[in-house]
Amino acid sequence: MFQSLIAKLSPDKDYPERQFRIDVLTRVLRGTIYQHLPYDFHTEQKEVTREPIPIRERRPSVRSGLCKTVVDHSVSLLFAEGQFPALDCDDTPTREALTALIKETHLNEVMIEAATLGSVGSVAIWLRVLKGRIFFSVLNTQFLTPIWCEDAPNKLNRVIEQYKVKGRALKAQGYAIEEVDDATDYWFCREWDDQQETWYLPWRCDDKKANPQIDKARTQAHHLGFTPLVWVKNLPGGDQIDGVCTFEPAIDTVIEIDYQLSQAGRGLKYSSDPLLVIKEPDRYTNQEGTLFKSAANALLLDAQGDARLLEINGKAAEAVIGYVRFLRELALESIHGNRASADRIHAAQSGRAMELMNQPLIWLADKLRISYGEGALLSLLRMVVQASQIYPLTVAGEKVGKLNKKTKLSLRWPRWYAPTADDRQKDAHTLQSLTANGLLSRETALHILADTWDIGDVAAERQRIDTEMN
């Protein structure tokens, strides 16, 4: 069903194949995959020819949005307010500066956007240093092409952005576009490398011999010594550019759900306004040839006349709902979505019980932690440390000197679900027993409890404990 749906789209042959793939997956994520279909679901016949319109050519009237729901659930387990990881670092000034930077730049919001947009396969996060301040931006990779270093395949050499744009749009941006070329397609291109962000003057798409010229007015040098973008591949199993899409295995099933629910809604509408069938209709119409069917308009038929309501059996709607429930379970199972039902929870559950109930969703979020946490988030913070060696940075209104580039950065992830009072009591007894018997250090025990009890600086907390005990 998905393949027949996207077959009605016309991919641009000037773009690489992955551009079209990212485009259609982004449409699914945003819920616009049906927008190119010409007919609403209630339109059953063509106006002129009166030919019946196949259901596959109509836009569903019901959208389940199941793919977006699973993405939102998994991303919430990654970077929501209570799930964002804490930064661990041996160097206190570096840790405090980066922690303040995370709050100032709303980095959790940036990472939520990146993980959501990157669920189609990949996403890029762009770091900029403007007047000593750090800024992050999330870029769709539909028109981006990464070039990797030959001697370091995991390091970006440069990233190229290139896409088509109308001449009138370029003219509105201040480019010198002739009036006659107002509707002509142009190539827009810019490139990031380890020294500068290079812009090129737009050139006509039909000019096969064009030699792109650098736009010196817009080109900016950053001199960071590294390409200021982090390329994130969503899930393992893709290629050198894109990872595996989070929701792709469920797309066909979700499309089936949308059409089945739309058909069920159509049937219910017909049931509430059934079709009237009359023998010899010419005898019961008004002068204009129109028959009005309503509760206030009684039909008076003679002995030879006959009229009946053509109704749809309500059991068909129940069968559709049952089928949709099965499809929903199948779709969620295929993409590790949350299949737990709140109706089955009759009492407060422990954090561990919630984990077991939502285990497939946690497995999905656990994989995403590798890509977006240990990969993207730490890479961004390391870039900030490198940038501080070149530019004097300002974080939260205060000047920050050169951060310690030799210190190791790591993330401390919180529990998947907030522990209950009973969970915390059990943890306390377990840690007390382990530390008392010399099987665990007190500092490690503090690290374990840090997220649960909102301990930001474990070393400082340990010093305060030693002071109070002495």
Coordinates of C-alpha atoms in Angstrom, one line a residue:
M1 CA 0.0 0.0 0.0
F2 CA 2.8 2.4 0.8
Q3 CA 4.6 1.7 -2.4
S4 CA 1.5 2.3 -4.5
L5 CA 0.8 5.5 -2.5
I6 CA 4.3 7.0 -3.2
A7 CA 4.2 5.8 -6.8
K8 CA 1.9 8.7 -7.4
L9 CA 4.6 11.1 -6.4
S10 CA 7.1 12.3 -9.0
P11 CA 10.7 12.2 -7.7
D12 CA 13.0 14.8 -9.1
K13 CA 15.7 13.1 -11.2
D14 CA 18.2 15.8 -10.4
Y15 CA 18.3 14.7 -6.7
P16 CA 19.9 11.5 -5.4
E17 CA 17.6 8.6 -4.5
R18 CA 18.0 9.2 -0.8
Q19 CA 16.4 12.6 -1.1
F20 CA 13.1 11.1 -2.2
R21 CA 13.3 8.5 0.5
I22 CA 13.9 11.1 3.3
D23 CA 11.1 13.2 1.7
V24 CA 8.4 10.5 1.8
L25 CA 9.4 9.3 5.3
T26 CA 9.2 12.9 6.6
R27 CA 5.7 13.2 5.1
V28 CA 4.7 10.1 7.0
L29 CA 6.2 11.6 10.2
R30 CA 4.4 14.9 9.7
G31 CA 1.1 13.3 8.6
T32 CA 1.1 14.8 5.1
I33 CA 1.7 11.5 3.2
Y34 CA -1.9 11.7 1.7
Q35 CA -1.8 15.4 0.7
H36 CA -0.9 14.6 -3.0
L37 CA -4.1 12.5 -3.5
P38 CA -6.6 14.6 -5.4
Y39 CA -9.9 13.5 -3.8
D40 CA -11.4 13.7 -0.3
F41 CA -12.6 10.4 1.1
H42 CA -16.3 11.2 0.8
T43 CA -15.9 11.9 -2.9
E44 CA -17.0 8.7 -4.6
Q45 CA -17.5 9.8 -8.2
K46 CA -15.7 12.1 -10.6
E47 CA -17.8 15.2 -11.3
V48 CA -17.8 15.1 -15.1
T49 CA -17.5 11.4 -16.1
R50 CA -19.3 10.1 -13.0
E51 CA -16.7 7.3 -12.9
P52 CA -16.2 5.7 -9.5
I53 CA -13.0 6.8 -7.6
P54 CA -11.0 4.0 -6.1
I55 CA -10.4 4.2 -2.4
R56 CA -6.7 4.2 -2.9
E57 CA -7.0 7.6 -4.7
R58 CA -8.8 9.3 -1.9
R59 CA -7.4 10.9 1.2
P60 CA -8.4 9.1 4.4
S61 CA -10.8 11.1 6.7
V62 CA -9.2 9.5 9.8
R63 CA -5.5 9.7 10.6
S64 CA -4.3 7.5 13.4
G65 CA -0.8 9.1 13.6
L66 CA 0.6 6.0 15.1
C67 CA 4.1 6.5 13.6
K68 CA 4.4 9.9 15.2
T69 CA 3.1 8.6 18.5
V70 CA 5.8 6.0 18.8
V71 CA 8.4 8.5 17.9
D72 CA 7.1 11.0 20.5
H73 CA 7.1 8.2 23.2
S74 CA 10.6 7.1 22.4
V75 CA 12.0 10.6 22.3
S76 CA 10.3 11.5 25.6
L77 CA 12.2 8.6 27.2
L78 CA 15.4 10.2 25.9
F79 CA 15.4 13.9 26.5
A80 CA 12.2 14.9 28.4
E81 CA 12.8 17.1 31.4
G82 CA 13.0 14.2 33.8
Q83 CA 15.0 12.0 31.4
F84 CA 17.8 14.3 30.2
P85 CA 21.2 12.9 31.2
A86 CA 23.5 14.6 33.7
L87 CA 27.0 15.4 32.7
D88 CA 29.9 13.7 34.5
C89 CA 33.4 15.2 34.3
D90 CA 36.5 15.2 36.5
D91 CA 37.2 18.9 35.9
T92 CA 34.8 20.9 38.0
P93 CA 35.0 24.3 36.0
T94 CA 34.4 22.4 32.7
R95 CA 31.5 20.5 34.2
E96 CA 29.9 23.6 35.6
A97 CA 30.4 25.6 32.4
L98 CA 28.9 22.8 30.2
T99 CA 26.0 22.2 32.6
A100 CA 25.2 26.0 32.5
L101 CA 25.5 25.9 28.7
I102 CA 23.0 23.0 28.4
K103 CA 20.5 25.1 30.4
E104 CA 21.2 28.4 28.5
T105 CA 20.9 26.9 25.0
H106 CA 17.9 24.7 25.9
L107 CA 19.9 21.8 24.6
N108 CA 17.2 19.3 25.8
E109 CA 14.7 21.0 23.4
V110 CA 17.3 20.9 20.6
M111 CA 17.9 17.2 21.2
I112 CA 14.2 16.4 21.3
E113 CA 13.8 18.1 17.9
A114 CA 16.8 16.3 16.5
A115 CA 15.6 12.9 17.7
T116 CA 12.2 13.5 16.3
L117 CA 13.3 14.8 12.9
G118 CA 16.1 12.2 12.8
S119 CA 13.6 9.3 13.2
V120 CA 13.4 9.1 9.4
G121 CA 17.0 7.9 9.2
S122 CA 19.4 10.8 10.0
V123 CA 19.7 14.4 11.2
A124 CA 22.4 17.0 11.5
I125 CA 23.0 19.4 14.4
W126 CA 24.8 22.6 13.6
L127 CA 27.0 24.4 16.1
R128 CA 27.7 28.2 15.7
V129 CA 29.7 30.6 17.8
L130 CA 28.3 34.1 17.4
K131 CA 29.8 36.9 19.5
G132 CA 31.2 34.4 22.0
R133 CA 27.8 32.6 22.5
I134 CA 27.0 29.1 21.4
F135 CA 24.0 28.3 19.3
F136 CA 22.6 24.9 18.1
S137 CA 20.4 24.4 15.1
V138 CA 18.7 21.2 13.8
L139 CA 19.0 20.5 10.0
N140 CA 16.9 18.1 7.9
T141 CA 19.3 15.9 5.9
Q142 CA 17.1 15.7 2.9
F143 CA 19.4 18.1 0.9
L144 CA 22.6 17.5 2.8
T145 CA 25.5 15.3 1.7
P146 CA 28.2 14.3 4.2
I147 CA 31.8 13.7 3.0
W148 CA 33.8 11.7 5.5
C149 CA 37.6 11.8 6.1
E150 CA 39.4 9.0 4.3
D151 CA 41.7 8.3 7.2
A152 CA 38.9 8.6 9.8
P153 CA 35.6 7.3 8.4
N154 CA 33.7 8.5 11.5
K155 CA 34.9 12.1 11.1
L156 CA 33.2 14.7 8.9
N157 CA 35.5 16.3 6.3
R158 CA 32.7 18.6 4.9
V159 CA 29.0 18.7 4.5
I160 CA 27.3 20.0 1.3
E161 CA 23.8 21.5 1.1
Q162 CA 22.2 21.8 -2.3
Y163 CA 18.6 22.2 -3.4
K164 CA 16.4 23.9 -6.0
V165 CA 14.8 27.3 -5.4
K166 CA 12.7 29.6 -7.5
G167 CA 14.3 32.7 -9.0
R168 CA 11.7 34.9 -7.3
A169 CA 12.6 33.5 -3.9
L170 CA 16.2 34.3 -4.5
K171 CA 15.3 37.8 -5.6
A172 CA 13.4 38.3 -2.4
Q173 CA 16.6 37.4 -0.5
G174 CA 18.6 40.1 -2.3
Y175 CA 20.2 38.1 -5.1
A176 CA 20.6 39.7 -8.5
I177 CA 18.0 37.7 -10.5
E178 CA 16.7 39.0 -13.8
E179 CA 13.0 39.6 -14.1
V180 CA 12.6 37.2 -17.0
D181 CA 14.1 34.4 -14.8
D182 CA 11.7 35.1 -12.0
A183 CA 10.1 31.6 -12.2
T184 CA 13.2 29.7 -13.3
D185 CA 14.7 27.0 -11.0
Y186 CA 18.1 27.7 -9.6
W187 CA 20.5 25.6 -7.5
F188 CA 21.3 27.0 -4.1
C189 CA 24.5 25.6 -2.5
R190 CA 26.6 26.1 0.6
E191 CA 29.3 24.0 2.2
W192 CA 30.8 23.5 5.7
D193 CA 34.3 22.4 6.3
D194 CA 36.8 22.7 9.2
Q195 CA 37.7 26.4 8.3
Q196 CA 34.6 28.2 6.9
E197 CA 31.0 28.1 5.8
T198 CA 31.2 28.6 2.0
W199 CA 28.2 30.0 0.1
Y200 CA 28.0 29.8 -3.7
L201 CA 26.1 32.2 -6.1
P202 CA 23.0 30.4 -7.3
W203 CA 23.1 29.1 -10.9
R204 CA 20.4 28.0 -13.3
C205 CA 19.4 24.3 -13.1
D206 CA 19.3 24.0 -16.9
D207 CA 22.8 25.3 -17.3
K208 CA 24.8 22.1 -17.5
K209 CA 28.1 23.8 -18.0
A210 CA 27.8 26.2 -15.0
N211 CA 30.8 26.7 -12.9
P212 CA 29.6 27.7 -9.4
Q213 CA 31.2 30.8 -8.1
I214 CA 31.9 31.5 -4.4
D215 CA 29.6 34.2 -2.9
K216 CA 32.3 36.1 -1.0
A217 CA 29.8 38.5 0.7
R218 CA 28.0 35.6 2.5
T219 CA 30.9 33.2 3.0
Q220 CA 32.1 33.2 6.6
A221 CA 35.2 31.8 8.2
H222 CA 35.0 30.1 11.6
H223 CA 38.5 28.7 12.0
L224 CA 37.3 26.1 14.5
G225 CA 39.5 23.3 13.0
F226 CA 36.6 20.9 12.7
T227 CA 33.4 20.8 10.7
P228 CA 30.8 22.3 13.0
L229 CA 28.1 19.7 12.4
V230 CA 27.2 16.4 14.1
W231 CA 25.8 13.9 11.7
V232 CA 23.5 11.5 13.6
K233 CA 22.4 8.1 12.1
N234 CA 19.1 7.1 13.8
L235 CA 19.3 3.4 14.4
P236 CA 22.0 0.8 13.6
G237 CA 21.7 -1.2 10.4
G238 CA 21.6 1.6 7.7
D239 CA 24.4 2.7 5.4
Q240 CA 27.2 5.2 5.5
I241 CA 24.8 8.2 5.5
D242 CA 21.4 7.1 7.0
G243 CA 20.4 4.8 9.8
V244 CA 17.3 2.7 10.0
C245 CA 14.0 4.6 10.2
T246 CA 12.2 4.2 13.5
F247 CA 8.7 3.6 12.1
E248 CA 9.2 2.3 8.6
P249 CA 8.2 -1.3 9.3
A250 CA 4.7 -0.1 10.5
I251 CA 3.9 2.3 7.6
D252 CA 1.9 -0.2 5.5
T253 CA -0.1 -1.3 8.6
V254 CA -0.8 2.3 9.7
I255 CA -2.1 3.1 6.2
E256 CA -4.4 0.2 6.4
I257 CA -5.6 1.4 9.7
D258 CA -6.3 4.9 8.4
Y259 CA -8.4 3.5 5.4
Q260 CA -10.2 1.0 7.5
L261 CA -11.2 3.6 10.1
S262 CA -12.3 6.0 7.3
Q263 CA -14.4 3.2 5.8
A264 CA -15.9 2.5 9.2
G265 CA -16.8 6.1 9.6
R266 CA -18.3 6.2 6.2
G267 CA -20.4 3.2 7.0
L268 CA -21.6 4.8 10.3
K269 CA -22.6 7.9 8.4
Y270 CA -24.6 5.9 6.0
S271 CA -26.3 4.0 8.8
S272 CA -27.5 7.2 10.4
D273 CA -28.8 8.4 7.0
P274 CA -29.7 5.3 5.1
L275 CA -30.4 5.2 1.4
L276 CA -34.1 5.3 0.4
V277 CA -35.1 2.9 -2.4
I278 CA -38.5 3.4 -4.1
K279 CA -40.2 1.6 -6.9
E280 CA -41.6 3.9 -9.6
P281 CA -39.9 7.1 -8.2
D282 CA -41.6 9.3 -10.8
R283 CA -44.9 9.0 -9.0
Y284 CA -43.5 10.4 -5.7
T285 CA -41.3 13.4 -6.7
N286 CA -42.3 17.0 -6.7
Q287 CA -42.6 19.2 -9.8
E288 CA -38.9 19.8 -9.9
G289 CA -38.3 16.1 -9.9
T290 CA -36.7 16.2 -6.4
L291 CA -37.7 13.8 -3.6
F292 CA -37.1 15.1 -0.1
K293 CA -36.3 12.3 2.4
S294 CA -36.7 13.3 6.1
A295 CA -38.5 12.4 9.2
A296 CA -41.0 15.2 8.6
N297 CA -41.7 14.1 5.0
A298 CA -44.0 11.1 4.9
L299 CA -44.3 9.0 1.8
L300 CA -47.8 8.0 0.7
L301 CA -47.6 5.0 -1.6
D302 CA -50.4 3.2 -3.4
A303 CA -50.9 -0.5 -3.4
Q304 CA -48.4 -1.0 -6.2
G305 CA -45.7 1.3 -4.8
D306 CA -42.9 0.2 -2.5
A307 CA -40.2 1.9 -0.5
R308 CA -37.5 0.7 1.8
L309 CA -34.3 1.9 3.6
L310 CA -31.1 0.3 2.4
E311 CA -29.1 0.1 5.7
I312 CA -25.7 -1.2 6.7
N313 CA -25.5 -3.9 9.3
G314 CA -23.8 -2.5 12.5
K315 CA -21.9 -5.8 12.9
A316 CA -19.6 -4.7 10.1
A317 CA -18.5 -1.6 12.0
E318 CA -17.7 -3.8 15.0
A319 CA -15.7 -6.2 12.8
V320 CA -13.7 -3.2 11.5
I321 CA -12.9 -2.0 15.0
G322 CA -11.7 -5.4 16.0
Y323 CA -9.5 -5.6 12.9
V324 CA -8.1 -2.2 13.6
R325 CA -7.2 -3.2 17.2
F326 CA -5.3 -6.2 15.8
L327 CA -3.5 -4.0 13.3
R328 CA -2.6 -1.5 15.9
E329 CA -1.0 -4.2 18.1
L330 CA 0.8 -5.6 15.0
A331 CA 2.2 -2.1 14.1
L332 CA 3.3 -1.3 17.6
E333 CA 5.0 -4.7 17.9
S334 CA 6.9 -4.2 14.6
I335 CA 8.4 -0.9 15.8
H336 CA 8.7 -1.6 19.5
G337 CA 6.0 0.8 20.5
N338 CA 4.2 1.1 23.8
R339 CA 1.5 -1.6 23.8
A340 CA 0.5 -1.1 27.5
S341 CA -3.1 0.1 28.1
A342 CA -3.8 2.5 30.9
D343 CA -7.2 0.8 31.4
R344 CA -5.4 -2.3 32.7
I345 CA -3.6 -0.3 35.5
H346 CA -5.7 -0.3 38.6
A347 CA -3.1 0.8 41.1
A348 CA 0.2 2.6 41.4
Q349 CA 3.0 0.6 39.8
S350 CA 6.7 0.5 40.8
G351 CA 9.3 1.9 38.4
R352 CA 10.5 -1.6 37.7
A353 CA 6.9 -2.8 37.0
M354 CA 6.5 0.0 34.5
E355 CA 9.7 -0.9 32.8
L356 CA 8.6 -4.5 32.4
M357 CA 5.3 -3.4 31.0
N358 CA 6.9 -1.1 28.5
Q359 CA 9.9 -3.2 27.8
P360 CA 9.8 -3.0 23.9
L361 CA 9.6 0.8 24.0
I362 CA 12.6 0.9 26.5
W363 CA 14.6 -1.3 24.1
L364 CA 13.9 1.2 21.3
A365 CA 14.9 4.2 23.5
D366 CA 18.0 2.3 24.7
K367 CA 19.2 2.1 21.2
L368 CA 18.5 5.7 20.5
R369 CA 20.5 6.7 23.6
I370 CA 23.6 5.4 21.8
S371 CA 22.9 7.5 18.7
Y372 CA 21.6 10.7 20.2
G373 CA 23.2 10.6 23.6
E374 CA 26.6 8.9 23.7
G375 CA 27.1 9.9 20.0
A376 CA 25.5 13.3 19.2
L377 CA 25.2 15.0 22.6
L378 CA 28.7 14.2 23.8
S379 CA 30.1 15.2 20.4
L380 CA 28.4 18.6 20.6
L381 CA 29.8 19.2 24.1
R382 CA 33.3 18.1 23.0
M383 CA 32.9 20.6 20.1
V384 CA 32.1 23.3 22.7
V385 CA 35.3 22.4 24.6
Q386 CA 37.3 22.7 21.4
A387 CA 35.7 26.0 20.4
S388 CA 36.7 27.4 23.8
Q389 CA 40.3 27.0 22.9
I390 CA 39.8 29.4 20.0
Y391 CA 37.1 31.9 21.1
P392 CA 36.4 33.4 24.5
L393 CA 32.9 32.1 25.3
T394 CA 30.1 33.6 27.3
V395 CA 27.8 31.2 29.2
A396 CA 24.9 32.5 31.3
G397 CA 26.3 36.0 31.1
E398 CA 29.7 35.1 32.4
K399 CA 33.0 34.8 30.6
V400 CA 34.4 31.2 30.3
G401 CA 38.1 30.6 29.8
K402 CA 39.6 27.7 28.0
L403 CA 37.9 24.5 29.1
N404 CA 39.9 21.4 29.9
K405 CA 40.2 19.6 26.6
K406 CA 41.9 16.6 28.2
T407 CA 39.1 15.8 30.7
K408 CA 36.8 12.9 29.9
L409 CA 33.1 13.6 29.4
S410 CA 30.4 11.0 30.1
L411 CA 26.6 11.0 30.6
R412 CA 24.7 9.8 33.6
W413 CA 21.3 8.6 32.5
P414 CA 18.4 8.6 35.0
R415 CA 16.0 5.7 35.5
W416 CA 13.4 5.1 32.8
Y417 CA 10.6 5.7 35.3
A418 CA 10.7 7.6 38.5
P419 CA 11.1 5.2 41.5
T420 CA 8.3 5.0 44.1
A421 CA 8.9 5.4 47.8
D422 CA 9.2 1.7 48.1
D423 CA 11.8 1.6 45.3
R424 CA 13.9 4.2 47.1
Q425 CA 13.7 2.4 50.4
K426 CA 14.9 -0.8 48.8
D427 CA 17.7 1.0 47.1
A428 CA 18.8 2.6 50.3
H429 CA 18.9 -0.8 52.1
T430 CA 20.8 -2.4 49.3
L431 CA 23.4 0.3 49.0
Q432 CA 23.9 0.5 52.8
S433 CA 24.5 -3.3 52.9
L434 CA 27.0 -3.2 50.0
T435 CA 29.0 -0.2 51.4
A436 CA 29.0 -1.7 54.9
N437 CA 30.4 -4.9 53.7
G438 CA 33.1 -3.3 51.6
L439 CA 31.6 -4.4 48.2
L440 CA 30.8 -0.8 47.0
S441 CA 32.4 2.5 47.6
R442 CA 30.4 5.4 49.1
E443 CA 31.2 7.6 46.2
T444 CA 29.8 5.0 43.7
A445 CA 26.7 4.7 45.9
L446 CA 26.3 8.5 45.7
H447 CA 26.6 8.3 41.9
I448 CA 23.8 5.7 41.8
L449 CA 21.6 7.9 44.0
A450 CA 22.5 11.1 42.3
D451 CA 19.7 11.2 39.7
T452 CA 17.0 9.9 42.1
W453 CA 17.8 12.5 44.7
D454 CA 18.8 15.3 42.4
I455 CA 22.4 15.5 43.4
G456 CA 24.1 17.7 40.8
D457 CA 27.7 17.6 42.1
V458 CA 28.6 14.2 43.6
A459 CA 32.1 15.3 44.8
A460 CA 30.7 18.3 46.6
E461 CA 28.0 16.2 48.2
R462 CA 30.7 13.7 49.4
Q463 CA 32.6 16.6 51.0
R464 CA 29.5 17.8 52.8
I465 CA 28.8 14.3 54.1
D466 CA 32.4 14.0 55.4
T467 CA 32.2 17.4 57.1
E468 CA 28.9 16.5 58.8
M469 CA 30.1 13.1 60.0
N470 CA 33.3 14.6 61.4

